[in-house]
PDB file of C-alpha atoms in Angstrom:
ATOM      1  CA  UNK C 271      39.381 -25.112  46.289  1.00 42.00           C
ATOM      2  CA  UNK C 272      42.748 -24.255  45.523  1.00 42.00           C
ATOM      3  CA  UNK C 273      44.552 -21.094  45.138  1.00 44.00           C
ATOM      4  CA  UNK C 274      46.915 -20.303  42.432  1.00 43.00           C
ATOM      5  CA  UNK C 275      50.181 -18.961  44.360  1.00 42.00           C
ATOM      6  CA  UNK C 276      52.635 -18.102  42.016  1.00 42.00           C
ATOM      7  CA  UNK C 277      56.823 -17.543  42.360  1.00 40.00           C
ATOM      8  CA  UNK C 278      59.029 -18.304  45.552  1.00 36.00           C
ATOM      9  CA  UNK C 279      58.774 -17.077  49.330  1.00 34.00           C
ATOM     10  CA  UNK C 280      59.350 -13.774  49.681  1.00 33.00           C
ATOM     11  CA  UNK C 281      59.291 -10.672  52.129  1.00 32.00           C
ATOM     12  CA  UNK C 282      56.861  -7.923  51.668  1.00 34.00           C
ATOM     13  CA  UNK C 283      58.347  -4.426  52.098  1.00 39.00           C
ATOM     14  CA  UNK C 284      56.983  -1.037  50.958  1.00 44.00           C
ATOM     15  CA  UNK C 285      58.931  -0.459  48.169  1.00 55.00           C
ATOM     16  CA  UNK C 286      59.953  -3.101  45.474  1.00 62.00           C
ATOM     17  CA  UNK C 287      56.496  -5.255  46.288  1.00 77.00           C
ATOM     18  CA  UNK C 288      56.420  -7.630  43.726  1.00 87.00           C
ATOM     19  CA  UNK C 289      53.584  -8.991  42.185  1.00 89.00           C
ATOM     20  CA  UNK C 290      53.723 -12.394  43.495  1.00 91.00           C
ATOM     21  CA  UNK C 291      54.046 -11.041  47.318  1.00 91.00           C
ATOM     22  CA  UNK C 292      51.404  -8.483  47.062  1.00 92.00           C
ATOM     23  CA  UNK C 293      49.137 -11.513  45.641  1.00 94.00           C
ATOM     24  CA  UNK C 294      50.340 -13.395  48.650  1.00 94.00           C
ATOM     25  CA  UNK C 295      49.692 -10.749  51.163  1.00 93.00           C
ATOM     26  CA  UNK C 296      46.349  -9.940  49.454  1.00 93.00           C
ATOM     27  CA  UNK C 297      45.621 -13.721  50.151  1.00 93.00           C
ATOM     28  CA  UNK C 298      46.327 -14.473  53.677  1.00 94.00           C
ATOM     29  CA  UNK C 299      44.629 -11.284  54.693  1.00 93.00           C
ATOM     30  CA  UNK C 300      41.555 -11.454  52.460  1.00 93.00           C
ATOM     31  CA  UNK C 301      40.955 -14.967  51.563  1.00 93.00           C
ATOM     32  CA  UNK C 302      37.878 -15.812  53.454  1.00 92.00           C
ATOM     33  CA  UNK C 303      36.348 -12.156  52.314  1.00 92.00           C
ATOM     34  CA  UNK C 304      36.997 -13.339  49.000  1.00 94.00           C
ATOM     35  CA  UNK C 305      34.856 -16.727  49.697  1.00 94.00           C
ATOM     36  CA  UNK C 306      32.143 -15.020  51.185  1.00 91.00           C
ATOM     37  CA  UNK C 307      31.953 -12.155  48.116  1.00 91.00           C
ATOM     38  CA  UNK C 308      31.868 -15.361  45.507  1.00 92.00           C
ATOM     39  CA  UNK C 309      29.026 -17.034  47.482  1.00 90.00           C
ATOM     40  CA  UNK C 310      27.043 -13.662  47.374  1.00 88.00           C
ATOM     41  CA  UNK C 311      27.624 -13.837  44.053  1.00 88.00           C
ATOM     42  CA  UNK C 312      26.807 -17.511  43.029  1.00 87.00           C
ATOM     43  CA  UNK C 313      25.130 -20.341  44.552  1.00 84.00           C
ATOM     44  CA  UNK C 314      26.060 -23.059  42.423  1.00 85.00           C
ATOM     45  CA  UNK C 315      28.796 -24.883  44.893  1.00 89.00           C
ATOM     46  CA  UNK C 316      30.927 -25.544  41.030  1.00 90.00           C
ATOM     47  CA  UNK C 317      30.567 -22.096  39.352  1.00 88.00           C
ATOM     48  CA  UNK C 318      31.646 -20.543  42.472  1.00 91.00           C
ATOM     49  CA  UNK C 319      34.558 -22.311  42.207  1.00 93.00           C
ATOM     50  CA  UNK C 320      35.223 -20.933  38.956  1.00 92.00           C
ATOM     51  CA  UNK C 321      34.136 -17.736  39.971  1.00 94.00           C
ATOM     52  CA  UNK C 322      36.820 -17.946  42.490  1.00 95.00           C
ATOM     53  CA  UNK C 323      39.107 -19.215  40.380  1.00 94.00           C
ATOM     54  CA  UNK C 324      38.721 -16.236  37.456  1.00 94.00           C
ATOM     55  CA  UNK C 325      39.257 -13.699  40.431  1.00 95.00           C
ATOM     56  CA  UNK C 326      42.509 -15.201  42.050  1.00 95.00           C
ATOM     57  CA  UNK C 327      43.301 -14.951  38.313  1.00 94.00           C
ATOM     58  CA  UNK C 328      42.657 -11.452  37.685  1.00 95.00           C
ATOM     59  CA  UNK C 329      43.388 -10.168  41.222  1.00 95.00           C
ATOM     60  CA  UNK C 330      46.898 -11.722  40.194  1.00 94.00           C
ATOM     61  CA  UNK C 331      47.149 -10.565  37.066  1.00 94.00           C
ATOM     62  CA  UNK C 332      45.891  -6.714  37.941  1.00 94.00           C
ATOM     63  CA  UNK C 333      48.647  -6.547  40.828  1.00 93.00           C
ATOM     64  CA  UNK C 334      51.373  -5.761  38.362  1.00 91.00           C
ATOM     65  CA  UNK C 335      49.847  -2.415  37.826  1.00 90.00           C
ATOM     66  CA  UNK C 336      49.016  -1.981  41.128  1.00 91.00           C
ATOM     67  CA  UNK C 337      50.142   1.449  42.082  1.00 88.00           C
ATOM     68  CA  UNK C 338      48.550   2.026  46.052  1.00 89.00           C
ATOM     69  CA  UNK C 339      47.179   5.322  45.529  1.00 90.00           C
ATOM     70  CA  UNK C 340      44.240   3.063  47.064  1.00 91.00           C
ATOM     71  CA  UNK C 341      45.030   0.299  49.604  1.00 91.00           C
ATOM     72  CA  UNK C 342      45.245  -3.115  48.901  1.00 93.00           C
ATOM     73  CA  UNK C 343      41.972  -4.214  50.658  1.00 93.00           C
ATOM     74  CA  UNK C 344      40.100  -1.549  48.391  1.00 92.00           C
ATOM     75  CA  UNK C 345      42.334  -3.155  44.910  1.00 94.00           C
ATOM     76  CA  UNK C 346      40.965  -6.756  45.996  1.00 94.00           C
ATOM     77  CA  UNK C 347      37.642  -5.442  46.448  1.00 93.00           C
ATOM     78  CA  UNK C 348      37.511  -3.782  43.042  1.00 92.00           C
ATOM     79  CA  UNK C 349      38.511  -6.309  41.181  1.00 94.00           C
ATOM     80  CA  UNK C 350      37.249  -8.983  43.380  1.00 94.00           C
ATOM     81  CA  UNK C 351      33.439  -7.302  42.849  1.00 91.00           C
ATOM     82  CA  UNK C 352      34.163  -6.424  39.120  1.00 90.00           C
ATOM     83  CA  UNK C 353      35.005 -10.211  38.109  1.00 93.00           C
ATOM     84  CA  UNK C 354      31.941 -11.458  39.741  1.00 90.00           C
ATOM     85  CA  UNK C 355      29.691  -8.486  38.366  1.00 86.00           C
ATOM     86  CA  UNK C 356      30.898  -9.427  34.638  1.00 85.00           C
ATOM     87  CA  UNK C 357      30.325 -13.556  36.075  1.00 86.00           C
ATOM     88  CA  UNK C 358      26.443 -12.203  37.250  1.00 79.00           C
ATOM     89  CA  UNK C 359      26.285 -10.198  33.506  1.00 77.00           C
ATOM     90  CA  UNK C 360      27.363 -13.527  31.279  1.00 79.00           C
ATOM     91  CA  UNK C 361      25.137 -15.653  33.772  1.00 75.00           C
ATOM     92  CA  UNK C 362      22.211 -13.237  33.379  1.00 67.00           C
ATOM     93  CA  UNK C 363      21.315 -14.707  29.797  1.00 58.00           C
ATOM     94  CA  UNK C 364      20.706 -18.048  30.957  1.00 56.00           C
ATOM     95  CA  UNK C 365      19.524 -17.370  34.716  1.00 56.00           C
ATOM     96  CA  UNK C 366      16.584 -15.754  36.227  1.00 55.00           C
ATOM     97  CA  UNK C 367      15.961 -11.797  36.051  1.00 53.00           C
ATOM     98  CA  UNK C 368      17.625  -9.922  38.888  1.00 53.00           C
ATOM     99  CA  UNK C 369      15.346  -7.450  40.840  1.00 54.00           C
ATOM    100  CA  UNK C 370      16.134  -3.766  41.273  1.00 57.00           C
ATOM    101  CA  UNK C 371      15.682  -2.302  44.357  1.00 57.00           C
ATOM    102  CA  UNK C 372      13.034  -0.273  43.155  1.00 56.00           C
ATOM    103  CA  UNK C 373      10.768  -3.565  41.241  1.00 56.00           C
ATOM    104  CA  UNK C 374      11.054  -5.141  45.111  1.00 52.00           C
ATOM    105  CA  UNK C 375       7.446  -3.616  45.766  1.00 52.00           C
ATOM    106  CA  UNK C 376       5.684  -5.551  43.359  1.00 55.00           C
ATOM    107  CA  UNK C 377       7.266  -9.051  44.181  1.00 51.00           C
ATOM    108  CA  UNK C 378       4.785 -11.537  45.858  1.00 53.00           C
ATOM    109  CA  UNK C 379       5.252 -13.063  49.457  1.00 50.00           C
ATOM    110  CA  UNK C 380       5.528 -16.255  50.586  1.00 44.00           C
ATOM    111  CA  UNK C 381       6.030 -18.278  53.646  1.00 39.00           C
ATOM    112  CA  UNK C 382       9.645 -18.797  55.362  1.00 36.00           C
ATOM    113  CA  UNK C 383       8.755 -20.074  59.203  1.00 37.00           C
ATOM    114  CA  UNK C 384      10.091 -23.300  57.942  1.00 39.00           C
ATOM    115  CA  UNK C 385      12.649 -22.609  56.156  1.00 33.00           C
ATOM    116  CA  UNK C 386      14.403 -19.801  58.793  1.00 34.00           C
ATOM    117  CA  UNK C 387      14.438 -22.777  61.372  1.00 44.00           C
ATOM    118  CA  UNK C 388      18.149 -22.395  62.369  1.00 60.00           C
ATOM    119  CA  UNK C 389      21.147 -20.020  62.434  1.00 65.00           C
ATOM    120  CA  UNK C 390      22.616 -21.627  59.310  1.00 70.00           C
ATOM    121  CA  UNK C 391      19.722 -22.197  57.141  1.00 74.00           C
ATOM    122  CA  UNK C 392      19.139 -18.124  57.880  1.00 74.00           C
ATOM    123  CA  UNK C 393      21.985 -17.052  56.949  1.00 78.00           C
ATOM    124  CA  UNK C 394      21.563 -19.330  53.935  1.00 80.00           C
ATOM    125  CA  UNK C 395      18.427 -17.578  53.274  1.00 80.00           C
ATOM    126  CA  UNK C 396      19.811 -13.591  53.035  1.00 82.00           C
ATOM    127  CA  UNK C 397      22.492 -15.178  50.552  1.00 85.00           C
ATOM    128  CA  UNK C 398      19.904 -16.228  48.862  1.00 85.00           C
ATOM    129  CA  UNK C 399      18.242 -13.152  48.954  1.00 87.00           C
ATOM    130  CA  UNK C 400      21.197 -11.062  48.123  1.00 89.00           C
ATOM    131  CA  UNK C 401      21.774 -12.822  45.107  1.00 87.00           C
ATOM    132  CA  UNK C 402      18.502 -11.419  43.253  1.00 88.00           C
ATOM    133  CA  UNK C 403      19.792  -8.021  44.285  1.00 90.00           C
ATOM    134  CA  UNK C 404      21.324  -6.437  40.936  1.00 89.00           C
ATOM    135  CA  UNK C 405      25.275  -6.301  40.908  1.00 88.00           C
ATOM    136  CA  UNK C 406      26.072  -2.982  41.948  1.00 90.00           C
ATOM    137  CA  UNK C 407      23.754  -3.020  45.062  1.00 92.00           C
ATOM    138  CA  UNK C 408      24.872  -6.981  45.755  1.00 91.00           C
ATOM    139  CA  UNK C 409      28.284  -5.356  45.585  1.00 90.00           C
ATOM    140  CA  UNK C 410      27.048  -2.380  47.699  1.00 93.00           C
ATOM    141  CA  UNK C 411      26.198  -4.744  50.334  1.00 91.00           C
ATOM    142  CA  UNK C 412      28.543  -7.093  50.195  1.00 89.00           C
ATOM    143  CA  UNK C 413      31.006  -4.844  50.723  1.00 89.00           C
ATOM    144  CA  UNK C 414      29.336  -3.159  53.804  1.00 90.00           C
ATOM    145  CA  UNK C 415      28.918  -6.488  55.265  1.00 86.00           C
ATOM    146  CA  UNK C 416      32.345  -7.060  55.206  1.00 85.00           C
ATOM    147  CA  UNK C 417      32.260  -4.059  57.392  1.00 86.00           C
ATOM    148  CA  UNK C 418      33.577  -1.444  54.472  1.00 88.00           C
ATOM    149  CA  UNK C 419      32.776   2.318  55.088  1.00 89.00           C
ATOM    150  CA  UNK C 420      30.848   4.470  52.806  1.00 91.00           C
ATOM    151  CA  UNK C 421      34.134   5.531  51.323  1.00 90.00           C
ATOM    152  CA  UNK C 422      35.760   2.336  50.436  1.00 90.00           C
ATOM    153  CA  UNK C 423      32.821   1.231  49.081  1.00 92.00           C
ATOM    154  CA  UNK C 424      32.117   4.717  47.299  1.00 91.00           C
ATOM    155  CA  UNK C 425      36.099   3.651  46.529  1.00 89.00           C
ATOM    156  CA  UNK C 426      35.349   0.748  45.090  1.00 88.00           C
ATOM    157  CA  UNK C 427      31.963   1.067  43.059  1.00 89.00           C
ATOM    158  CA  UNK C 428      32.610   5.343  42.121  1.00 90.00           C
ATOM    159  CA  UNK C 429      29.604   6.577  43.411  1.00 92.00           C
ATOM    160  CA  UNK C 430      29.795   9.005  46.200  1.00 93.00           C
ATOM    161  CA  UNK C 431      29.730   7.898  50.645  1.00 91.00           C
ATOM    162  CA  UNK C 432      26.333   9.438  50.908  1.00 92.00           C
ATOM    163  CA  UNK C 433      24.823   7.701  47.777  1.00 93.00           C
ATOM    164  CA  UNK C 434      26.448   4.937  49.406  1.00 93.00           C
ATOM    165  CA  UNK C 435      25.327   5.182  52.866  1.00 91.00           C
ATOM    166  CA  UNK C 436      21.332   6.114  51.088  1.00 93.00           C
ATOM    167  CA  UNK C 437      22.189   2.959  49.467  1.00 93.00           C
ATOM    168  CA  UNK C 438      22.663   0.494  52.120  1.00 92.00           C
ATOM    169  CA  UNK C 439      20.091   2.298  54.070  1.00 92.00           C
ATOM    170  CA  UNK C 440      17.926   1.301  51.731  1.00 93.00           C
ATOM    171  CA  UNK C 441      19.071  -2.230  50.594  1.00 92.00           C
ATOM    172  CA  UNK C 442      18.982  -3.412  54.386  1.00 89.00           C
ATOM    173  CA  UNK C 443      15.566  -2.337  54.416  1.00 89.00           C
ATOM    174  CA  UNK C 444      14.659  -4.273  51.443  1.00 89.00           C
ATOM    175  CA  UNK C 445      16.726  -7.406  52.909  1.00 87.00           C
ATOM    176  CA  UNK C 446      14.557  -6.624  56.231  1.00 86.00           C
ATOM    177  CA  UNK C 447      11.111  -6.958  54.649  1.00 87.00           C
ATOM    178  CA  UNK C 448      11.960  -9.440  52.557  1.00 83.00           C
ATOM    179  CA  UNK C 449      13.427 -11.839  55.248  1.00 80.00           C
ATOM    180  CA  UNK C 450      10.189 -10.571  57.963  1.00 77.00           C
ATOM    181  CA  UNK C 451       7.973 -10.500  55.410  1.00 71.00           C
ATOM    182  CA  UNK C 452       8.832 -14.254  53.564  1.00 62.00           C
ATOM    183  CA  UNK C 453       9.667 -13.545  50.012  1.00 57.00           C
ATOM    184  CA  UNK C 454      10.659 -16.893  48.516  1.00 50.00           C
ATOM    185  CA  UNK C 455      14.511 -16.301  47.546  1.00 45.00           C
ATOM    186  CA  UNK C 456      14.379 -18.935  44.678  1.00 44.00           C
TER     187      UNK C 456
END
């Protein structure tokens, strides 16, 4: 993967940012957040490449109106999660349904001893499983697992800190069961 880095060298000072240093700073601070976020979003090794691609691109191009009544981490985030939402919406068409949080109860079980063998291949699996969340609570979670607080995420996706923290209350107990319990992720 390569990312687009656009204009000279420059230093990045409070005033006068331009957009080609804030994109730089957002970058070397955020980059591997920004890999993790587009492998919650998609599994396909290629179309997360695109996927990371398309937000480099907007992340760049949104940083000319970037005004930091927010701070950058929280910009990134936003558009970061809102490119890969509107990916997840154009994918929907052609992929399998999503599950809401509140359809989990009715989804069957299955067996994961196997499969949960090692550290990797677990990890693997809650990806997995975070992927058939539906965007905003992916994003919900996402974003807390990045170690977020209710308000940046509540920042981020508008809804309030304690709809937030009900939210990821709820969504890691959903992840729980469904890891414990063996739901088959794919």
């Amino acid at each position: 993967m390569t990312t687009l880095f656009v204009g000279g060298t420059e230093s990045i000072s409070d005033e006068g940012v331009s957009q080609d240093s804030l994109y730089r700073q957002a970058v070397d601070t955020l980059s591997s957040s920004l890999h993790r976020l587009a492998r919650a979003y998609e599994l396909d090794p290629e179309a997360r490449r695109d996927l990371l691609q398309e937000i480099h691109l907007h992340l760049w191009s949104s940083l000319a109106h970037f005004d930091r009544r927010c701070s950058l981490r929280t910009w990134v985030y936003r558009v970061a999660h809102n490119v890969a939402t509107g990916h997840v919406i154009r994918q929907r068409r052609i992929r399998s349904k999503l599950v809401s949080i509140e359809d989990i109860e009715t989804l069957p079980g299955g067996d994961w001893s196997e499969f949960a063998a090692g550290q990797a291949e677990a990890l693997q699996r809650l990806s997995v499983l975070i992927r058939r969340l539906k965007p905003l609570d992916r994003q919900i979670i996402v974003s807390y697992l990045e170690g977020m607080d209710a308000a940046s995420i509540g920042e981020i996706t508008g809804l309030s800190s304690g709809n937030i923290a009900m939210k990821v209350h709820r969504i890691k107990n959903i992840l729980r069961r469904w890891f414990g319990g063996g739901l088959h992720a794919e």
